[in-house]
PDB file of C-alpha atoms in Angstrom:
ATOM      1  CA  UNK A   1      81.996 100.608  97.109  1.00  0.00           C
ATOM      2  CA  UNK A   2      78.257 100.837  97.932  1.00  0.00           C
ATOM      3  CA  UNK A   3      76.865 101.985 101.460  1.00  0.00           C
ATOM      4  CA  UNK A   4      77.806  98.848 102.889  1.00  0.00           C
ATOM      5  CA  UNK A   5      80.933  98.666 101.362  1.00  0.00           C
ATOM      6  CA  UNK A   6      80.923  95.915  99.400  1.00  0.00           C
ATOM      7  CA  UNK A   7      82.280  96.435  95.259  1.00  0.00           C
ATOM      8  CA  UNK A   8      79.831  97.091  92.669  1.00  0.00           C
ATOM      9  CA  UNK A   9      82.421  96.577  89.868  1.00  0.00           C
ATOM     10  CA  UNK A  10      84.992  93.849  89.382  1.00  0.00           C
ATOM     11  CA  UNK A  11      86.054  95.263  86.818  1.00  0.00           C
ATOM     12  CA  UNK A  12      89.892  96.001  87.092  1.00  0.00           C
ATOM     13  CA  UNK A  13      91.415  99.030  84.980  1.00  0.00           C
ATOM     14  CA  UNK A  14      94.971 100.034  83.787  1.00  0.00           C
ATOM     15  CA  UNK A  15      94.499 103.322  83.543  1.00  0.00           C
ATOM     16  CA  UNK A  16      92.654 103.728  87.357  1.00  0.00           C
ATOM     17  CA  UNK A  17      96.091 101.545  88.523  1.00  0.00           C
ATOM     18  CA  UNK A  18      98.741 103.391  86.565  1.00  0.00           C
ATOM     19  CA  UNK A  19      97.273 107.103  87.769  1.00  0.00           C
ATOM     20  CA  UNK A  20      97.606 106.223  91.223  1.00  0.00           C
ATOM     21  CA  UNK A  21     100.889 104.579  91.476  1.00  0.00           C
ATOM     22  CA  UNK A  22     101.868 107.208  89.848  1.00  0.00           C
ATOM     23  CA  UNK A  23     100.228 109.645  93.424  1.00  0.00           C
ATOM     24  CA  UNK A  24     101.190 107.132  95.926  1.00  0.00           C
ATOM     25  CA  UNK A  25     104.842 105.768  93.835  1.00  0.00           C
ATOM     26  CA  UNK A  26     105.769 109.408  93.103  1.00  0.00           C
ATOM     27  CA  UNK A  27     103.882 112.400  95.347  1.00  0.00           C
ATOM     28  CA  UNK A  28     102.795 110.649  98.811  1.00  0.00           C
ATOM     29  CA  UNK A  29     104.888 108.258  99.950  1.00  0.00           C
ATOM     30  CA  UNK A  30     108.510 110.891  99.166  1.00  0.00           C
ATOM     31  CA  UNK A  31     106.349 113.588 100.290  1.00  0.00           C
ATOM     32  CA  UNK A  32     104.315 111.367 103.898  1.00  0.00           C
ATOM     33  CA  UNK A  33     108.177 109.318 104.084  1.00  0.00           C
ATOM     34  CA  UNK A  34     105.419 107.190 105.213  1.00  0.00           C
ATOM     35  CA  UNK A  35     106.562 103.153 103.268  1.00  0.00           C
ATOM     36  CA  UNK A  36     102.432 101.952 103.698  1.00  0.00           C
ATOM     37  CA  UNK A  37     102.357 104.497 100.087  1.00  0.00           C
ATOM     38  CA  UNK A  38     104.750 102.590  98.692  1.00  0.00           C
ATOM     39  CA  UNK A  39     103.029  99.394  99.343  1.00  0.00           C
ATOM     40  CA  UNK A  40      99.571  99.892  97.911  1.00  0.00           C
ATOM     41  CA  UNK A  41     102.280 101.688  94.422  1.00  0.00           C
ATOM     42  CA  UNK A  42     104.072  98.104  95.099  1.00  0.00           C
ATOM     43  CA  UNK A  43     100.472  96.943  94.268  1.00  0.00           C
ATOM     44  CA  UNK A  44      98.577  98.488  91.798  1.00  0.00           C
ATOM     45  CA  UNK A  45     102.661  97.858  89.289  1.00  0.00           C
ATOM     46  CA  UNK A  46     102.042  94.178  89.809  1.00  0.00           C
ATOM     47  CA  UNK A  47      98.336  94.118  88.307  1.00  0.00           C
ATOM     48  CA  UNK A  48     100.141  96.920  85.250  1.00  0.00           C
ATOM     49  CA  UNK A  49     102.456  94.223  84.791  1.00  0.00           C
ATOM     50  CA  UNK A  50      99.930  91.350  84.839  1.00  0.00           C
ATOM     51  CA  UNK A  51      98.525  93.563  81.833  1.00  0.00           C
ATOM     52  CA  UNK A  52     102.215  93.916  80.035  1.00  0.00           C
ATOM     53  CA  UNK A  53     102.111  92.340  76.982  1.00  0.00           C
ATOM     54  CA  UNK A  54     105.748  91.242  76.091  1.00  0.00           C
ATOM     55  CA  UNK A  55     105.771  90.283  72.804  1.00  0.00           C
ATOM     56  CA  UNK A  56     103.363  92.992  71.203  1.00  0.00           C
ATOM     57  CA  UNK A  57     105.298  95.759  73.212  1.00  0.00           C
ATOM     58  CA  UNK A  58     101.910  96.662  74.602  1.00  0.00           C
ATOM     59  CA  UNK A  59      99.544  97.041  77.393  1.00  0.00           C
ATOM     60  CA  UNK A  60      96.407  95.691  77.445  1.00  0.00           C
ATOM     61  CA  UNK A  61      93.134  97.764  78.471  1.00  0.00           C
ATOM     62  CA  UNK A  62      92.527  96.166  82.094  1.00  0.00           C
ATOM     63  CA  UNK A  63      89.905  92.956  83.020  1.00  0.00           C
ATOM     64  CA  UNK A  64      86.422  92.985  82.830  1.00  0.00           C
ATOM     65  CA  UNK A  65      86.463  90.218  86.132  1.00  0.00           C
ATOM     66  CA  UNK A  66      89.256  91.162  88.363  1.00  0.00           C
ATOM     67  CA  UNK A  67      91.037  88.306  87.379  1.00  0.00           C
ATOM     68  CA  UNK A  68      90.901  87.855  83.295  1.00  0.00           C
ATOM     69  CA  UNK A  69      92.712  89.426  80.828  1.00  0.00           C
ATOM     70  CA  UNK A  70      90.528  91.940  78.574  1.00  0.00           C
ATOM     71  CA  UNK A  71      92.374  91.253  75.419  1.00  0.00           C
ATOM     72  CA  UNK A  72      89.871  92.895  73.097  1.00  0.00           C
ATOM     73  CA  UNK A  73      91.364  96.211  73.768  1.00  0.00           C
ATOM     74  CA  UNK A  74      94.122  98.393  73.364  1.00  0.00           C
ATOM     75  CA  UNK A  75      94.077 101.773  73.909  1.00  0.00           C
ATOM     76  CA  UNK A  76      96.519 104.506  73.178  1.00  0.00           C
ATOM     77  CA  UNK A  77      96.297 105.775  76.077  1.00  0.00           C
ATOM     78  CA  UNK A  78      96.090 103.236  78.286  1.00  0.00           C
ATOM     79  CA  UNK A  79      99.977 102.722  75.952  1.00  0.00           C
ATOM     80  CA  UNK A  80     101.635 107.143  76.569  1.00  0.00           C
ATOM     81  CA  UNK A  81      99.927 107.121  80.256  1.00  0.00           C
ATOM     82  CA  UNK A  82     102.047 103.797  81.274  1.00  0.00           C
ATOM     83  CA  UNK A  83     104.378 104.840  80.067  1.00  0.00           C
ATOM     84  CA  UNK A  84     105.058 108.370  81.587  1.00  0.00           C
ATOM     85  CA  UNK A  85     104.239 106.996  84.995  1.00  0.00           C
ATOM     86  CA  UNK A  86     106.947 103.588  84.593  1.00  0.00           C
ATOM     87  CA  UNK A  87     109.491 106.316  82.449  1.00  0.00           C
ATOM     88  CA  UNK A  88     110.211 102.367  82.001  1.00  0.00           C
ATOM     89  CA  UNK A  89     111.517 101.376  78.317  1.00  0.00           C
ATOM     90  CA  UNK A  90     112.050  97.276  79.444  1.00  0.00           C
ATOM     91  CA  UNK A  91     107.420  98.233  79.088  1.00  0.00           C
TER      92      UNK A  91
END
């Protein structure tokens, strides 16, 4: 965000969403008992789930425009971070 609260980039990466999902859902929501953290974590999780390729069994890296999934690059780091944050064997 710039000084006028305008978004500088439309790029959205799974890594950032995985990090905030874990922070919001596993730490801040239980610690504060504030349901807003759970809702924020759910928002991140919805983006993470959009990037899951069920047929291939992996996550895509993100989106360069915030809407279109970038299928050109698949990173190992994204796979291990997602597994550790989600601990969901279905993904």
